[in-house]
Coordinates of C-alpha atoms and ligand atoms in Angstrom, one line a residue:
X4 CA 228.7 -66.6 144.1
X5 CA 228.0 -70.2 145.8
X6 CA 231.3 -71.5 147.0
X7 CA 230.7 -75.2 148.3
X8 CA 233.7 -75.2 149.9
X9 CA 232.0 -72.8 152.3
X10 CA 229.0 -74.8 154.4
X11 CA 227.4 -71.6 155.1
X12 CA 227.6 -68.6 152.8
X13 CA 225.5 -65.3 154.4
X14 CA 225.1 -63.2 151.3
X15 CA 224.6 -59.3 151.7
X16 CA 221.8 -60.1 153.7
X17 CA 219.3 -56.7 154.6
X18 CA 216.2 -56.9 157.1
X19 CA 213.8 -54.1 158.5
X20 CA 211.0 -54.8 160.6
X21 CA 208.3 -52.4 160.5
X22 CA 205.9 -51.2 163.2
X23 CA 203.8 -48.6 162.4
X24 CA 205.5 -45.8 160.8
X25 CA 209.3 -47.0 162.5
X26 CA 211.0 -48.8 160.4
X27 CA 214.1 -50.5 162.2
X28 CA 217.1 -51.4 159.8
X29 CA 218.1 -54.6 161.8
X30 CA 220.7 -56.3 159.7
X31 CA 222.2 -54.1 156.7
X32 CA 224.1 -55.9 154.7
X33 CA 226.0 -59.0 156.7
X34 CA 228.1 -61.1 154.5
X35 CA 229.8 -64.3 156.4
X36 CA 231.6 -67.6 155.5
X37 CA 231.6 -70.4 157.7
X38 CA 234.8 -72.6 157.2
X39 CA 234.0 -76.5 157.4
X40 CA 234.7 -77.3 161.1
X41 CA 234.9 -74.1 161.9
X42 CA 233.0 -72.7 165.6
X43 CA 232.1 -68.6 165.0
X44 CA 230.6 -66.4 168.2
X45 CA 228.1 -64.8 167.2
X46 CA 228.3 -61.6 169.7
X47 CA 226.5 -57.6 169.7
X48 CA 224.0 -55.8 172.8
X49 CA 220.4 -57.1 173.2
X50 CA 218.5 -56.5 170.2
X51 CA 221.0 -55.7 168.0
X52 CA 219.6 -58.7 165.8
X53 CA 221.9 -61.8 166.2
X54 CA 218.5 -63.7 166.4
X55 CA 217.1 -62.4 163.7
X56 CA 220.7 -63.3 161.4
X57 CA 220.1 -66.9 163.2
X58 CA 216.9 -67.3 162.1
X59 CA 217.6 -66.3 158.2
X60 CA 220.8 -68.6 158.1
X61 CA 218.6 -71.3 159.4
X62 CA 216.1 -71.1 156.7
X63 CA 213.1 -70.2 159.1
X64 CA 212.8 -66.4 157.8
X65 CA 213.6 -64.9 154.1
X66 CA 215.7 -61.2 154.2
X67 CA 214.5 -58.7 152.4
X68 CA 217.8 -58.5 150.1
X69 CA 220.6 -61.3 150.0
X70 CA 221.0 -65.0 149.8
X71 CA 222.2 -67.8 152.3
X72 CA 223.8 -71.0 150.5
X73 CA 224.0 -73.5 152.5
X74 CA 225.8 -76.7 151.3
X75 CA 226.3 -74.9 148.1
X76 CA 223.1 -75.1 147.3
X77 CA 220.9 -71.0 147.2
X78 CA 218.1 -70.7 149.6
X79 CA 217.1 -68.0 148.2
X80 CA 215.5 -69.4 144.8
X81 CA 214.2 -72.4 146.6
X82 CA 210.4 -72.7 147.1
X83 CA 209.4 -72.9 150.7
X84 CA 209.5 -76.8 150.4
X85 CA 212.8 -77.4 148.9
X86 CA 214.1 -74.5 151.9
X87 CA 212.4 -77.6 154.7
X88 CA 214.5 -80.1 153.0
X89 CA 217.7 -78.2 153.2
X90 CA 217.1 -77.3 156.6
X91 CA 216.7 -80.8 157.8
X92 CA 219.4 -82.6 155.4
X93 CA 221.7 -79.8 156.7
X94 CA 221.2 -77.5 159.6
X95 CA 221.1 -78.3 163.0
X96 CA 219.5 -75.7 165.6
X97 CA 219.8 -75.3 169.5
X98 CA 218.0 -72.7 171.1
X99 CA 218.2 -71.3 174.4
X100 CA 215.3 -72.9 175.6
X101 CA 215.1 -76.4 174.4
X102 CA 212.1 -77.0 172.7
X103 CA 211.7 -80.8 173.4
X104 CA 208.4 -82.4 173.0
X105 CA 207.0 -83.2 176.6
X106 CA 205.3 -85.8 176.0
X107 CA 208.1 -88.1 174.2
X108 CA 211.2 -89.5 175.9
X109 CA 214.8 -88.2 175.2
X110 CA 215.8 -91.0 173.2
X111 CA 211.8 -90.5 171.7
X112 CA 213.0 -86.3 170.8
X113 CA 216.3 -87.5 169.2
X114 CA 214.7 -89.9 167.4
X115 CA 211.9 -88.2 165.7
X116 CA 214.4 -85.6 163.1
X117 CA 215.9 -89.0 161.7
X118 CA 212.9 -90.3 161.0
X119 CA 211.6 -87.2 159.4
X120 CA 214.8 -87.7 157.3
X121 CA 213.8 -91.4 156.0
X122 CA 215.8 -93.4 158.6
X123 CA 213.8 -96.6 160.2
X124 CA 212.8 -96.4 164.0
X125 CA 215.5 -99.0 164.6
X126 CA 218.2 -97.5 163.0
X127 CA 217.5 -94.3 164.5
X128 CA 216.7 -95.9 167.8
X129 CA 220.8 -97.0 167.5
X130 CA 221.4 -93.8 166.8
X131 CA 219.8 -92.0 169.2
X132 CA 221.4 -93.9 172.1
X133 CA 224.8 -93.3 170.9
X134 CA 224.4 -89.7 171.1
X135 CA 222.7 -89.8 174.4
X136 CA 225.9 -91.6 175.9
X137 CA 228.0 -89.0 174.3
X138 CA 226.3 -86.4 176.3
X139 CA 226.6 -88.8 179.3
X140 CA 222.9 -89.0 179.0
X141 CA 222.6 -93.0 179.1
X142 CA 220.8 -93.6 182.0
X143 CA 218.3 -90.8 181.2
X144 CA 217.7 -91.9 177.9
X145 CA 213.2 -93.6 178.6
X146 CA 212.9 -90.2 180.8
X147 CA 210.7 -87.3 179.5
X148 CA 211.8 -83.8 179.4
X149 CA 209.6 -82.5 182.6
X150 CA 211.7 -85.3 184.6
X151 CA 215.1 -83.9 183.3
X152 CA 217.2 -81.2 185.0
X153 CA 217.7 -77.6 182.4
X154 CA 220.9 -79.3 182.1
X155 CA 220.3 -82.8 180.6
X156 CA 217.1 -81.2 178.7
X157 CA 219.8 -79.0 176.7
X158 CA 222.0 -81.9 176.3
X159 CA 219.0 -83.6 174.7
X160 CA 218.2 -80.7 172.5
X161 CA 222.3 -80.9 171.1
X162 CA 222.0 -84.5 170.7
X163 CA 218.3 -83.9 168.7
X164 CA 220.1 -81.1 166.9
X165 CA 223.3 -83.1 165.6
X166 CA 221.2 -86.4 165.1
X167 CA 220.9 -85.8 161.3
X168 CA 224.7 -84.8 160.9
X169 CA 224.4 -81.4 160.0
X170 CA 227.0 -79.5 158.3
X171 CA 226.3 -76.4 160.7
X172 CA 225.0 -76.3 163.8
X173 CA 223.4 -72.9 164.3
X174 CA 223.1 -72.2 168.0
X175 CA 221.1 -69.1 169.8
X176 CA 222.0 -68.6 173.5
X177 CA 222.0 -72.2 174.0
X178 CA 223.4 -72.1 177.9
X179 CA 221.6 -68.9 178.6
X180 CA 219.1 -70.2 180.8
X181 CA 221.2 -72.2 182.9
X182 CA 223.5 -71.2 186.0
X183 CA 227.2 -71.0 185.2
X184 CA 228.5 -74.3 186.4
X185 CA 226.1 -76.3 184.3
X186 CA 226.2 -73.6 181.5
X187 CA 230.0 -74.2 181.4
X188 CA 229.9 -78.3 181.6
X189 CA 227.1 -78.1 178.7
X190 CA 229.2 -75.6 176.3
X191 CA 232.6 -78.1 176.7
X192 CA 230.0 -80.9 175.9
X193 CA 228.6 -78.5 173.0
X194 CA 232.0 -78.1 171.1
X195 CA 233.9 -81.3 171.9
X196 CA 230.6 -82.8 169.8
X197 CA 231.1 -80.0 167.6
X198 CA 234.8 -80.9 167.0
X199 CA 234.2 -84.1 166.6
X200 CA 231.4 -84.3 164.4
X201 CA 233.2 -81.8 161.9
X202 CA 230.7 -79.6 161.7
X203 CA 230.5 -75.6 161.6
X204 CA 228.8 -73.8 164.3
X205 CA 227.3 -70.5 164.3
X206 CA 226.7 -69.7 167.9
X207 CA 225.1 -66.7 169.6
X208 CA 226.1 -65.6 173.1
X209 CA 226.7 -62.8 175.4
X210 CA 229.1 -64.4 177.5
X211 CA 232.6 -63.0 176.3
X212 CA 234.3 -66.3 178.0
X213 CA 232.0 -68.5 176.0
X214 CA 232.7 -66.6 172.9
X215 CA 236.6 -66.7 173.8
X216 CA 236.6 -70.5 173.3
X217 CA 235.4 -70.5 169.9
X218 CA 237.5 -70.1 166.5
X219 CA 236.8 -66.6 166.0
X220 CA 234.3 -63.7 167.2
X221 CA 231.8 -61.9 164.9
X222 CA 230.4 -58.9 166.1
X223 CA 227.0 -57.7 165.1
X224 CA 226.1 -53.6 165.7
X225 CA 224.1 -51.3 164.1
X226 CA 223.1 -53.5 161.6
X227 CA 226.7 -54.4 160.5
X228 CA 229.1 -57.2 161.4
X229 CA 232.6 -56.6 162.0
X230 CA 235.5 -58.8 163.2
Ligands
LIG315 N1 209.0 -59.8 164.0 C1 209.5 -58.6 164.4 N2 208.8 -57.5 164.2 C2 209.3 -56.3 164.6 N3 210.5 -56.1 165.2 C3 211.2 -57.2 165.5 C4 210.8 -58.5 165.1 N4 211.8 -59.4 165.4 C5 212.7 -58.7 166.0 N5 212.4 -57.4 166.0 C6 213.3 -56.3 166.6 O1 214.6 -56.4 165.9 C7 215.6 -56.2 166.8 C8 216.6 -57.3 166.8 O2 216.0 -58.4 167.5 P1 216.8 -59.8 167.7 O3 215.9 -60.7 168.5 O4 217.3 -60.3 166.5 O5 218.0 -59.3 168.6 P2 219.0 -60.1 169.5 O6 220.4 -59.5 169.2 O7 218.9 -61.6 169.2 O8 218.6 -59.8 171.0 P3 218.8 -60.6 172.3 O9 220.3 -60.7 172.5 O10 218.1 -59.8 173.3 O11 218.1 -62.0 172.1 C9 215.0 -55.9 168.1 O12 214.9 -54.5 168.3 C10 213.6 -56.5 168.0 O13 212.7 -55.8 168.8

C-alpha cells in the first residue's frame, strides 16, 4: 500500500462528526497521491470539509477509517509520539491566520521548529535569515509579529513552515485574510519557495484564480473528491 515514491499517500480516509443525534458524514472515503514537487488545490463550498482532510493529512486528527503515509512511512500504526516526529521531520503547515508567537521576533518564530528538530541556535539562526530574505523579509527580521503588516506576518508563517524542509507543505486558506493585492504578492512568493524547495503542497482555497496556478485541482463535495 505505502508507495515512497509518493510524499503523501491519503488512504480511503472516512470521518463523521457527531452532535447529538446528527451524524455528518464529512469525508467518505478520499484517496489522494501527492507527486514529489507537485502543488494540488484543494477546492469544495464552505464546510464541505477541506479543513478537516487538512488536518488528518497533517497528522493533527486520526479518521475514523484509512491511513495517511507520509514519507512512506503509515501514520496510522504510529503511537501519538512517533505521529509528532513525522509531522515535524516532514510536514510543513500554513494556516490562514498565522499563528506566530507574539512575543518572539520573526527570525525568533522561524527559529524555534529547527531547534525543536535538534539543530543549534546558530545554525538555525543562519537559517532563519536566509529564509527571511527569500521572502524579502530582511530588514523585518528583530521585529515581532504585532509590529508586522498581515502581509509580512504570513510570509513569516511560510518561512516558519518550510524552515525544516518539509516534503509537503500543507496549506489552509493561507491568503484568506488578506486583501487581493497582498494575497496575490504572498501566493507568487508561496509557490516560487514551493518550486524551489521541491516540495509538495496541498493547499486549500476558494479563490478559483489561486487554485488556477497550481498543478492540478482537487475538488472535495459531499464527502467525495473528484478531479
Ligand atoms: N470537531 C467538529 N465537530 C463537529 N462538527 C465539525 C467539527 N469540525 C468540523 N465540523 C463540521 O464538519 C464540516 C466540515 O468542516 P471543515 O471545517 O472541514 O470545512 P471547510 O471545507 O474547511 O470549510 P471552510 O471552507 O468554511 O473553512 C462542517 O459542517 C463543520 O461544521
Amino acid at each position: 500500500m505505502s508507495d515512497p515514491g509518493f510524499p503523501l499517500s491519503v488512504r480511503d480516509i472516512k470521518r463523521t462528526f457527531v452532535q447529538g443525534d446528527r451524524r455528518l458524514e464529512v469525508l467518505k472515503g478520499i484517496t489522494l497521491d501527492l507527486r514529489p514537487g507537485e502543488i494540488v488545490a484543494l477546492v469544495g463550498q464552505s464546510g464541505s470539509g477541506k479543513s478537516t482532510l487538512l488536518h488528518i493529512a497533517g497528522l493533527l486528527e486520526r479518521p475514523d477509517a484509512g491511513d495517511i503515509v507520509v514519507g512512506g512511512k503509515s501514520a496510522g500504526a504510529a503511537g501519538d509520539r512517533e505521529r509528532t516526529v513525522m509531522r515535524r521531520q516532514f510536514l510543513g503547515f500554513v494556516y490562514q491566520y498565522h499563528h506566530l508567537l507574539p512575543e518572539f521576533s520573526a527570525i525568533e518564530n522561524v527559529m524555534l521548529p529547527q531547534m525543536l528538530n535538534g539543530r543549534s541556535r546558530a545554525v538555525a539562526r543562519r537559517h532563519a535569515a536566509e529564509l527571511l530574505a527569500m521572502v524579502q523579509l530582511k530588514e523585518r527580521s528583530d521585529h515581532r509579529p504585532g509590529r508586522l503588516s498581515g502581509g509580512e506576518q504570513q510570509r513569516v508563517a511560510i518561512a516558519r513552515a518550510i524552515a525544516n524542509a518539509p516534503r509537503v507543505l500543507l496549506a489552509d486558506e493561507p491568503t484568506g485574510n488578506l486583501d487581493s493585492t497582498t494575497a496575490d504578492a504572498v501566493f507568487r512568493q508561496l509557490l516560487a519557495l514551493v518550486r524551489e524547495t521541491g516540495m509538495a503542497a496541498l493547499v486549500a482555497t476558494h479563490n478559483p484564480e489561486l487554485a488556477s496556478r497550481m498543478d492540478r485541482t482537487v475538488t472535495l463535495k459531499d464527502g467525495v473528491l473528484s478531479g
